[in-house]
Coordinates of C-alpha atoms (C1' of nucleotides) in Angstrom, one line a residue:
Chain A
X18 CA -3.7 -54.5 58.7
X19 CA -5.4 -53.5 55.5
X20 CA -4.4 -55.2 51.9
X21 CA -3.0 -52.4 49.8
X22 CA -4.6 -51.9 46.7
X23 CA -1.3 -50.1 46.2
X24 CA 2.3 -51.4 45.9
X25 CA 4.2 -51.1 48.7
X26 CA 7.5 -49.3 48.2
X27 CA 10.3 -49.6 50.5
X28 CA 14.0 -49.4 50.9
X29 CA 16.7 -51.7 52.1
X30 CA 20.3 -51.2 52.5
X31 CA 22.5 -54.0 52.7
X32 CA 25.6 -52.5 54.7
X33 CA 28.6 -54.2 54.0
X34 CA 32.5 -54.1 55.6
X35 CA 35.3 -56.4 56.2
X36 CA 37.3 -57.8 58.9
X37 CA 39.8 -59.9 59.5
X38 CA 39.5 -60.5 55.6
X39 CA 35.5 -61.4 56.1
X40 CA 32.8 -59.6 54.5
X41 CA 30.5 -58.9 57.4
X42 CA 26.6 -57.6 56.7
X43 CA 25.0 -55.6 59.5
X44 CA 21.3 -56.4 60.2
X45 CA 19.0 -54.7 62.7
X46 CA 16.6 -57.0 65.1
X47 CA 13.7 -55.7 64.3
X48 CA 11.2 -54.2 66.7
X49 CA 8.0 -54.0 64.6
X50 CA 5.5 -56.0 63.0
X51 CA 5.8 -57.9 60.8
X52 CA 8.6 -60.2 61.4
X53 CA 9.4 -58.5 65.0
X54 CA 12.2 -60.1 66.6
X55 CA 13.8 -61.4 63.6
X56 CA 17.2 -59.7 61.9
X57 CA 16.4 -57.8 58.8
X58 CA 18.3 -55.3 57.0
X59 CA 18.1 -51.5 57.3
X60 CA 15.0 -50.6 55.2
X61 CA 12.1 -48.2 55.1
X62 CA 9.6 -46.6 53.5
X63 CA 10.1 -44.2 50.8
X64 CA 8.8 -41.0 51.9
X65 CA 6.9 -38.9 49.1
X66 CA 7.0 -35.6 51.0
X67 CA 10.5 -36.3 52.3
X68 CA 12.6 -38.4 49.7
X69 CA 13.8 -36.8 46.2
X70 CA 14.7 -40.5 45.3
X71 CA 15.9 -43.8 45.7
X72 CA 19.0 -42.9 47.3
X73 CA 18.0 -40.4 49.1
X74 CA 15.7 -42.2 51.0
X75 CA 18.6 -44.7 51.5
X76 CA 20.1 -42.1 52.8
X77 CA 17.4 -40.6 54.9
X78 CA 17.1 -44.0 56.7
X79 CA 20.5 -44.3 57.2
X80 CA 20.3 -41.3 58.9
X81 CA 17.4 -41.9 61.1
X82 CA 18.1 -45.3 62.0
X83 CA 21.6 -45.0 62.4
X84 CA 22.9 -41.5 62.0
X85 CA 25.1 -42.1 59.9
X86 CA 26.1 -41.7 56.0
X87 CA 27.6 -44.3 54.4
X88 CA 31.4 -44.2 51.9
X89 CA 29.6 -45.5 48.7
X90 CA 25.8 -46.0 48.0
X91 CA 24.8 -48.0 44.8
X92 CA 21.3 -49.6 43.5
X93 CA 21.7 -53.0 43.5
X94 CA 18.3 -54.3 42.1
X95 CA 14.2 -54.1 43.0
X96 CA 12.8 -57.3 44.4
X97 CA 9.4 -56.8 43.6
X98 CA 6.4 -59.4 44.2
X99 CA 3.2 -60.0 45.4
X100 CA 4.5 -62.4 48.4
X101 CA 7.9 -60.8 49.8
X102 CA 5.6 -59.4 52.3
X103 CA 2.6 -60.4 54.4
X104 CA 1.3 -56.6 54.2
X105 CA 0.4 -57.0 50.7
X106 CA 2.3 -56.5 47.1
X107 CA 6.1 -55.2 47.4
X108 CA 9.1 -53.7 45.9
X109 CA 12.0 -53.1 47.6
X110 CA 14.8 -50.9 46.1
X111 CA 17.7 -52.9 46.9
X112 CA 20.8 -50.6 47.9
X113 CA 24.6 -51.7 48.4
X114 CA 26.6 -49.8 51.2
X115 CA 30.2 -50.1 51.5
X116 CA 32.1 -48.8 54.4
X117 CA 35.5 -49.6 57.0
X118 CA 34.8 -51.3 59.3
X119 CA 35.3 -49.2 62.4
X120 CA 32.6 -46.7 61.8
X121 CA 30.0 -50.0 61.7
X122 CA 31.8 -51.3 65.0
X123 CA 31.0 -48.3 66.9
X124 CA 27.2 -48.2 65.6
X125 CA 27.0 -52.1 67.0
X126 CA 27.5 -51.2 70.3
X127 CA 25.3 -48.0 70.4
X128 CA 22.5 -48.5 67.8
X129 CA 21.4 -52.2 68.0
X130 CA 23.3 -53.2 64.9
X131 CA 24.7 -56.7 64.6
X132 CA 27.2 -57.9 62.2
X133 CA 27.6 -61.5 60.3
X134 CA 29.4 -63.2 58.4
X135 CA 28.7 -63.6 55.0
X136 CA 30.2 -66.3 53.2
X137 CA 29.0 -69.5 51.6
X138 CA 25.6 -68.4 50.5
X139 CA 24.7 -67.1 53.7
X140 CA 25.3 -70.3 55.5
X141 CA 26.3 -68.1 58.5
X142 CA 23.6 -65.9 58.4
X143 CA 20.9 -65.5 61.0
X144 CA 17.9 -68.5 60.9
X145 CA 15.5 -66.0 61.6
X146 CA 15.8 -63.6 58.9
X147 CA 13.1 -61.1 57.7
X148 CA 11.3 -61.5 54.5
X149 CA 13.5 -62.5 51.7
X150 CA 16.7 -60.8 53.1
X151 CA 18.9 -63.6 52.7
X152 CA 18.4 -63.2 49.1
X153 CA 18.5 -59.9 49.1
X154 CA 21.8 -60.1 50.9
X155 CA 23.4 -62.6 48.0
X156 CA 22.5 -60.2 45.4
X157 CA 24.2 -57.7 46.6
X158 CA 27.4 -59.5 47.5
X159 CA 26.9 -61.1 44.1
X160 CA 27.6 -57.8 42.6
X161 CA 30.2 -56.8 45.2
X162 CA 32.4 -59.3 43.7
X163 CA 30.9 -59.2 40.1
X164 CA 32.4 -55.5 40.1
X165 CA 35.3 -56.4 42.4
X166 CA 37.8 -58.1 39.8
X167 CA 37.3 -54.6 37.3
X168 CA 37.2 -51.8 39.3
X169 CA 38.2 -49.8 42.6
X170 CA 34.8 -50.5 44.4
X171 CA 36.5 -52.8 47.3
X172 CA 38.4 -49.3 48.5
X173 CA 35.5 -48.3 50.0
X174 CA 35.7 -50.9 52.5
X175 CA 38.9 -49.2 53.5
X176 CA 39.7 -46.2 55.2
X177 CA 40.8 -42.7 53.6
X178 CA 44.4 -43.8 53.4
X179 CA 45.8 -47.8 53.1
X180 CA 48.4 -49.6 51.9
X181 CA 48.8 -52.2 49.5
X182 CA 48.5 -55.2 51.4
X183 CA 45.8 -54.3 53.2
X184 CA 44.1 -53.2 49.9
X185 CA 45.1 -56.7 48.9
X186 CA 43.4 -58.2 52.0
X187 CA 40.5 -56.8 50.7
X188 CA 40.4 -58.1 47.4
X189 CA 41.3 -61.5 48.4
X190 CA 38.3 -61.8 50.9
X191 CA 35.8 -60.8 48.3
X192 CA 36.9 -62.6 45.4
X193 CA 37.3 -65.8 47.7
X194 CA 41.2 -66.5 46.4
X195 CA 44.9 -65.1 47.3
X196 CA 46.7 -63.1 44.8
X197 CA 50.3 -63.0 44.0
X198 CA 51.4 -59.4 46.0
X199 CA 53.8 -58.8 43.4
X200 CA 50.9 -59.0 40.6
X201 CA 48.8 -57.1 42.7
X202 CA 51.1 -54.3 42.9
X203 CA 52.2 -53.6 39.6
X204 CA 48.0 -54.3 37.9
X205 CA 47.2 -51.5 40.9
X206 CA 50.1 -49.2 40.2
X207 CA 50.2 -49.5 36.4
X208 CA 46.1 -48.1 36.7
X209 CA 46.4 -44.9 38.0
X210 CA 44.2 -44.8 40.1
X211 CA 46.0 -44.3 43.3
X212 CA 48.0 -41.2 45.1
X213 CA 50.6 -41.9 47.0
X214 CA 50.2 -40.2 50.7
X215 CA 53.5 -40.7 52.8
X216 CA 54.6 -43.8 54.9
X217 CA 53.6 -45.9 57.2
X218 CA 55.7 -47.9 59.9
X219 CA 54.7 -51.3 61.3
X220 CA 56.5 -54.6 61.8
X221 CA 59.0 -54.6 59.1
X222 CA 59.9 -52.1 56.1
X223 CA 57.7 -49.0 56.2
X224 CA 55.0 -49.3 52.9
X225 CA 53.9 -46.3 51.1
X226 CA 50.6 -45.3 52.0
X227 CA 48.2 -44.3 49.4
X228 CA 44.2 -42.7 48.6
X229 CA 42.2 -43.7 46.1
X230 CA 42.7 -40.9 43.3
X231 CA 39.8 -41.6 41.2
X232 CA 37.0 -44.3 41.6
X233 CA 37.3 -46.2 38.3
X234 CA 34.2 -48.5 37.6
X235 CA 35.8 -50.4 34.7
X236 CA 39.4 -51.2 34.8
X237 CA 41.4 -52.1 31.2
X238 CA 43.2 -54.8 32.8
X239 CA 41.6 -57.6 35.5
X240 CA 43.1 -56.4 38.6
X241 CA 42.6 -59.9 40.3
Chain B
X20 CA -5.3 -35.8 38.9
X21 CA -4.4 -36.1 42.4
X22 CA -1.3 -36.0 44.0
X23 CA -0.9 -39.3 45.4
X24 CA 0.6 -39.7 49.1
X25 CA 1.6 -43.3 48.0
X26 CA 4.2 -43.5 45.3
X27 CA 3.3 -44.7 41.4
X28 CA 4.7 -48.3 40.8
X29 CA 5.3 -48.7 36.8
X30 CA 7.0 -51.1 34.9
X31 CA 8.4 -50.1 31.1
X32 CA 10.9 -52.2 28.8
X33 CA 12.9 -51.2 26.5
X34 CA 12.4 -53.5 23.4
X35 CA 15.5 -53.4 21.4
X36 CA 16.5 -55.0 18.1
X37 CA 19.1 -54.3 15.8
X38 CA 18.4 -54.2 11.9
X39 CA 21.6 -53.1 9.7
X40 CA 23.6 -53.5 12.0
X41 CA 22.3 -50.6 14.3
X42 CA 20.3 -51.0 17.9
X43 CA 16.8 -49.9 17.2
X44 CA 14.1 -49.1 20.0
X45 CA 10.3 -49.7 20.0
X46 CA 8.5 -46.8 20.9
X47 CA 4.7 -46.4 21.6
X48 CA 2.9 -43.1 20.6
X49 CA 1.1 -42.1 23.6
X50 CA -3.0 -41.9 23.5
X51 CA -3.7 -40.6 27.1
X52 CA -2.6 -38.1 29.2
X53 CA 0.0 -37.3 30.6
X54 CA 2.7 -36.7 27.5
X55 CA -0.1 -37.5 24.9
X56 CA 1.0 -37.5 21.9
X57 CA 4.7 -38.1 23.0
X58 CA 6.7 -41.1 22.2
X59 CA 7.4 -43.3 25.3
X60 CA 8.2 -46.8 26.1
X61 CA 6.4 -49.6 26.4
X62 CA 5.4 -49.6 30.2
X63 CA 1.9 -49.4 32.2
X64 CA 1.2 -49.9 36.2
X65 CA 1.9 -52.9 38.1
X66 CA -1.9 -54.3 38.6
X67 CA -1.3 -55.9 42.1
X68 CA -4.2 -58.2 41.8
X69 CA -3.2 -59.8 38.5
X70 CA 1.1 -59.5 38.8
X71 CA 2.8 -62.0 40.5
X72 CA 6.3 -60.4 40.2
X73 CA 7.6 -57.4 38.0
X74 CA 8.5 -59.5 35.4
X75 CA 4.9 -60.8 35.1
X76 CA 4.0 -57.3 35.3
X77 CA 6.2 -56.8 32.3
X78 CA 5.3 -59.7 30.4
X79 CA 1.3 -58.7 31.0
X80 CA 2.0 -55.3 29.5
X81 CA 3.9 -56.8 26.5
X82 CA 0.8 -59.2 25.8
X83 CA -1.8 -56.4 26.4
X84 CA -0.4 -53.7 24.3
X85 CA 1.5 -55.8 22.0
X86 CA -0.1 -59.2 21.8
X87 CA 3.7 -60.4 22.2
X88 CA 6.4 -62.5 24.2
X89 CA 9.6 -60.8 24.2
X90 CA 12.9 -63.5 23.6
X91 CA 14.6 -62.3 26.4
X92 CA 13.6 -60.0 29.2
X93 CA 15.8 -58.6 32.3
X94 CA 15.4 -55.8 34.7
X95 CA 18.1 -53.6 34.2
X96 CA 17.5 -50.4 37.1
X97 CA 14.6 -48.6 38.6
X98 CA 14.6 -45.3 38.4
X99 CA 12.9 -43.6 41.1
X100 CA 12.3 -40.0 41.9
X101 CA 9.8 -37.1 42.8
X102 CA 9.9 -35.6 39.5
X103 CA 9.9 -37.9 36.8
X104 CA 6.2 -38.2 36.5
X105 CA 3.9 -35.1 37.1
X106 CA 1.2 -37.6 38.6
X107 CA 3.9 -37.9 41.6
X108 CA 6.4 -39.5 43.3
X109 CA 7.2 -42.1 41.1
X110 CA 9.4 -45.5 40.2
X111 CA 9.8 -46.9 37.4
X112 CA 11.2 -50.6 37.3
X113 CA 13.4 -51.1 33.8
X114 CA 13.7 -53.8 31.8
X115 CA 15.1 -54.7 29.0
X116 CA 13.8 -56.9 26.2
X117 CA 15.5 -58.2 23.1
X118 CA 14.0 -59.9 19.9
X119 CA 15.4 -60.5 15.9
X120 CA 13.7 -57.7 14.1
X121 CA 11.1 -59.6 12.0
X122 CA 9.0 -60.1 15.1
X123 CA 8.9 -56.1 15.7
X124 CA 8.8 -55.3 12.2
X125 CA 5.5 -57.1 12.0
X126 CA 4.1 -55.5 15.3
X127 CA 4.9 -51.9 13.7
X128 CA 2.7 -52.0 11.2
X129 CA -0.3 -53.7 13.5
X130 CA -0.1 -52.1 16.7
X131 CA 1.4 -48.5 16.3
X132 CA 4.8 -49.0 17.4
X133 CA 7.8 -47.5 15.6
X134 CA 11.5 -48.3 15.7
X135 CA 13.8 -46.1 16.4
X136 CA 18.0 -45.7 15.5
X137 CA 19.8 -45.4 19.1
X138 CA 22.9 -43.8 18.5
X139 CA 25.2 -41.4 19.9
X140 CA 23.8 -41.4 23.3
X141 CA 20.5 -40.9 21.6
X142 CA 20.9 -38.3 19.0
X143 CA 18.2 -39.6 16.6
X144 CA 15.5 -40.1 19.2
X145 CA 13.1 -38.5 18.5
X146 CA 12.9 -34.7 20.2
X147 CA 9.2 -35.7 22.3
X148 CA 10.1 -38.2 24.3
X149 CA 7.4 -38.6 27.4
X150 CA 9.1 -38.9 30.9
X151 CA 12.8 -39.7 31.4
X152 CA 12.6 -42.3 29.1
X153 CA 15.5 -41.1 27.3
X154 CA 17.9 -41.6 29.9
X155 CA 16.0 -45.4 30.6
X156 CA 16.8 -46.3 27.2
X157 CA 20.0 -45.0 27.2
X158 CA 20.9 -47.2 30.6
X159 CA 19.3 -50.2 29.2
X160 CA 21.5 -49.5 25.9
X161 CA 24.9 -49.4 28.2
X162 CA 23.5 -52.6 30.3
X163 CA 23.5 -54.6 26.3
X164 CA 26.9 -53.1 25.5
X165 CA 28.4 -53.9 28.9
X166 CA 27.6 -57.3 28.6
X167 CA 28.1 -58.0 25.3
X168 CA 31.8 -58.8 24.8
X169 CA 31.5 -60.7 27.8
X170 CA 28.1 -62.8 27.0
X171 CA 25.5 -64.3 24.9
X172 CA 23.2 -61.8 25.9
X173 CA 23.6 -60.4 21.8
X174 CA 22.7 -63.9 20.8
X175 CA 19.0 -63.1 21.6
X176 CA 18.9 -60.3 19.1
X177 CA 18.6 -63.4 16.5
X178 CA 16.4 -65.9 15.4
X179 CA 16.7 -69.2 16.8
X180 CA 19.4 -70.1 14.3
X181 CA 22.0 -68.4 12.9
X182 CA 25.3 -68.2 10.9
X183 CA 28.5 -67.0 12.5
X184 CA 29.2 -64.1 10.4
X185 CA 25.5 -63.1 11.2
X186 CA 26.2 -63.2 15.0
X187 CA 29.1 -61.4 14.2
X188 CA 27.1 -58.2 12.9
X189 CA 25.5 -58.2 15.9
X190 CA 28.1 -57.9 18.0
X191 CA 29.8 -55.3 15.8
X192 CA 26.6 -53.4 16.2
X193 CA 26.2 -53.5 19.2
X194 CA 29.9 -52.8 20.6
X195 CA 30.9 -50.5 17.6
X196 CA 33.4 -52.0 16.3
X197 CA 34.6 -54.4 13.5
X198 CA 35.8 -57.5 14.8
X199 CA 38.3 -60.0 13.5
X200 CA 36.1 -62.9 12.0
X201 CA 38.8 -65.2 12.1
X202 CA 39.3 -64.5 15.7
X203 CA 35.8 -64.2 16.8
X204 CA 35.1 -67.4 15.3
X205 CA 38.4 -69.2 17.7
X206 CA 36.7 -67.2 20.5
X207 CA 32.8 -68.1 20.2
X208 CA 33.4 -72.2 19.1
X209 CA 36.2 -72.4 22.1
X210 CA 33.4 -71.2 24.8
X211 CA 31.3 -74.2 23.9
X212 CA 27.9 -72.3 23.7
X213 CA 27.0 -73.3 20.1
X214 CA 25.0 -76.3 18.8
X215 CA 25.5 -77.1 14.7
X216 CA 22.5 -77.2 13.2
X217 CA 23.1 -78.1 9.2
X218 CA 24.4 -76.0 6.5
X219 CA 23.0 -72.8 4.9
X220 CA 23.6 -71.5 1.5
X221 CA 24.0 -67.9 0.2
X222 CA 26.2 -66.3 -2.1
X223 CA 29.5 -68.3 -1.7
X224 CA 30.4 -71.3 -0.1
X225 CA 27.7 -72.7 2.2
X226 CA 28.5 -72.0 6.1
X227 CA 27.4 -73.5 9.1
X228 CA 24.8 -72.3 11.0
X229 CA 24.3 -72.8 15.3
X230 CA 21.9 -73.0 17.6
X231 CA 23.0 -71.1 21.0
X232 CA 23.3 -74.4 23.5
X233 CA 23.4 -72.8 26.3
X234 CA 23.0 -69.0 27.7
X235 CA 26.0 -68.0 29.2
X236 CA 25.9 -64.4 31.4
X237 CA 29.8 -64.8 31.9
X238 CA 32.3 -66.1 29.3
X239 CA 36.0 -66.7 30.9
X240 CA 37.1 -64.9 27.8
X241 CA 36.3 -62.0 26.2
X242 CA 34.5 -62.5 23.0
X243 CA 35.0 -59.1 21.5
Chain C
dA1 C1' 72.6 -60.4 62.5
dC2 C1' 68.0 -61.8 62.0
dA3 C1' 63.0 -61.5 61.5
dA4 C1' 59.6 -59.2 59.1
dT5 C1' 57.5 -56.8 55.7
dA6 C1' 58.0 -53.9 51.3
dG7 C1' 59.1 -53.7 46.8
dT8 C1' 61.6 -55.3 42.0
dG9 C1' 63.0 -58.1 38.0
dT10 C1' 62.2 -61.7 35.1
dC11 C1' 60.4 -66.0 33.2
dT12 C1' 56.5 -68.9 31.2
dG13 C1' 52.2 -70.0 29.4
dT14 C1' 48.0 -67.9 27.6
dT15 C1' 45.3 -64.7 25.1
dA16 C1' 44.0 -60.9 21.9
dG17 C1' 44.6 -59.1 17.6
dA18 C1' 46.5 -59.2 12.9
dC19 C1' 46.9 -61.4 8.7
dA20 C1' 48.1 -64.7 5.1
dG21 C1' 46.4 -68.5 3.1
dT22 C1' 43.2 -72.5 1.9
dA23 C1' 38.3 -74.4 0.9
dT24 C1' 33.9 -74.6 -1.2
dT25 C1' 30.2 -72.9 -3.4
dC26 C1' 27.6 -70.1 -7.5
dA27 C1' 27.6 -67.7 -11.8
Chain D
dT5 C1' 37.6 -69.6 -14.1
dG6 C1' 36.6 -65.9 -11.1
dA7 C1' 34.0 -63.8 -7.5
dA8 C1' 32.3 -64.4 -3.1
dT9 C1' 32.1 -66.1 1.2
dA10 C1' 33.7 -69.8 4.8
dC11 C1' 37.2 -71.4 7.4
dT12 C1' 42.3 -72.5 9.1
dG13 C1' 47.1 -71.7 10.5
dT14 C1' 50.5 -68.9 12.4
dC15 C1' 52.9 -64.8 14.1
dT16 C1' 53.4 -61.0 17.6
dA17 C1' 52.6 -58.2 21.4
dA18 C1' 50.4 -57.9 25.8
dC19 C1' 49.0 -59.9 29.8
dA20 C1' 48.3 -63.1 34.0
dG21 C1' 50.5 -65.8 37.1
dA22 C1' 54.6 -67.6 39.4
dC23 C1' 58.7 -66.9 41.8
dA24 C1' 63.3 -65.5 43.0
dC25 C1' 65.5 -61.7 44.4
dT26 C1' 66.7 -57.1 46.7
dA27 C1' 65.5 -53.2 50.1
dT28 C1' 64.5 -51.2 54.5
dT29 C1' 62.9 -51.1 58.8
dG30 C1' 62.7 -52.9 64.2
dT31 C1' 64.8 -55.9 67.7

DNA sequence: ACAATAGTGTCTGTTAGACAGTATTCA
DNA sequence: TGAATACTGTCTAACAGACACTATTGT
């Protein structure tokens, strides 16, 4: 294996969801050198002839690897060193993924994707992970809940229609803290940002189901 | 020039500073191919051999072509595409750099570099720009403004100490708008991220002037 | 009727923003 | 003494957070 007199430039997508009110990463054992056998996240070359840019090769490897496109794609930040990687100097373009959770369940089973918990600065994460992924990983859910408190990004971990309180759940397992429902309802309500979509019966009263009208990236008001 | 088959690594910064009370940018005149004779940004390869990380990289370019050390640097994005450089496929890791003006004023009469009003998403730029580097500068602009009623970050637009009403201008430059001074005084002293450091004289009665303690990327409050 | 969940109204303490007023210097 | 700038105190409206209350379903 040669030492590039070339940077290296790769990709890597950290795929995030939630369940049971847990944010959950999904990492791939890897089946190449280097680092073969350990649990890295979805990554790849960019692909000059292939890619038109960042994201699209994001996307392109999310395809490959996966088939599948994920609800929200967002640069996160480029690690870039000269020892992140035993092949030789390194940048990887650092990509957030948001989606529900029953669209990553199904690729567990079929593609040889594993999810893990994420909380307390990766303590539950894999020993063996690839590279500098566990970092990698923390930025990302850094800015997760960085952009969480002021703005609609956590929908994206829900599906197409919701209701409050499961939006709620949502918010409280990213920020880390409960919020008042009652609170909750009238910062999301008062915003705008929401379309109501017809009912939805369960256990008790039916709730008013709704779809996220327009992604807002800076709300006025905290929402949580 | 061949068409590479790996893609170009650059690094280029942004070098603001604010003088009146408006941001100003350092630009470089080009001297080689391509976009000779265009202004562009401060930026060069990542040398692979010497760089340890891309902030190295950036700091390296800064002493090279500027015989400088920026007050404060941070990446801000990478842009990354197949058509932002004619050379080819190519990425471009941003950062962002902030200095008081003295400093810059002194390096645009020894080393070629010019300042720049950035206003109105970039209206008084000037028209040949090399690259993208309009829309990099204009990102790395709303990266200082989104930050700024929430940070310190505008503290390292001034030398190392400074009067209130002086930090005030800056903050009022950069987030344009005026800003109560009574208020923005309660605000700043109530954070806790000021040092006293003696009195200063001018044209009325003698104020205080600080010391910034301690950076602070997120206040509780908002400062402005 | 009761459990369960959805949704409303209202109170309290805190903060942002506005502004009047006092303090200390120089000319 | 007056101009100029620094600094303080206080009022109001908006907001976050807490909590009691009502509403609507299934069993």
């Amino acid at each position: 294996m040669p030492n590039h007199s070339f940077p290296i430039l790769t990709v890597d997508i950290v795929l995030l969801t939630m369940i049971d009110g847990r944010l959950k990463v999904a990492l791939m054992e890897r089946d190449k050198e280097p680092e073969r056998g350990c649990w890295g996240l979805v990554g790849g070359f960019v692909h000059v002839d292939e890619d038109e840019d960042s994201s699209a090769a994001a996307m392109r490897i999310l395809r490959e690897k996966l088939r599948f496109s994920p609800g929200h794609l967002e640069q996160v930040v480029t690690e870039a060193n000269a020892h992140r990687d035993p092949r030789g100097w390194s940048a990887s373009i650092v990509h957030l993924a948001l989606n529900e959770p029953s669209v990553l369940e199904v690729l567990g089973q079929r593609e040889g994707l594993k999810l893990f918990d994420v909380h307390d600065d990766g303590a539950r994460l894999p020993g063996n992970l690839a590279f500098d992924h566990s970092i990698l990983i923390l930025k990302a859910v850094d800015r997760l809940r960085a952009k969480a408190a002021y703005s609609t990004i956590c929908c994206h971990l829900l599906p197409e229609t919701f209701l409050l309180a499961e939006m709620q759940e949502i918010y409280e397992g990213v920020l880390g803290k409960k919020i008042n429902p009652a609170n909750f309802r009238r910062k999301v309500l008062d915003a705008h940002v929401l379309d109501p979509v017809g009912l939805r019966s369960s256990s008790g009263r039916p709730a008013q189901a709704y779809r996220l009208a327009r992604p807002l990236d800076y709300f006025e008001r905290q929402i949580a």
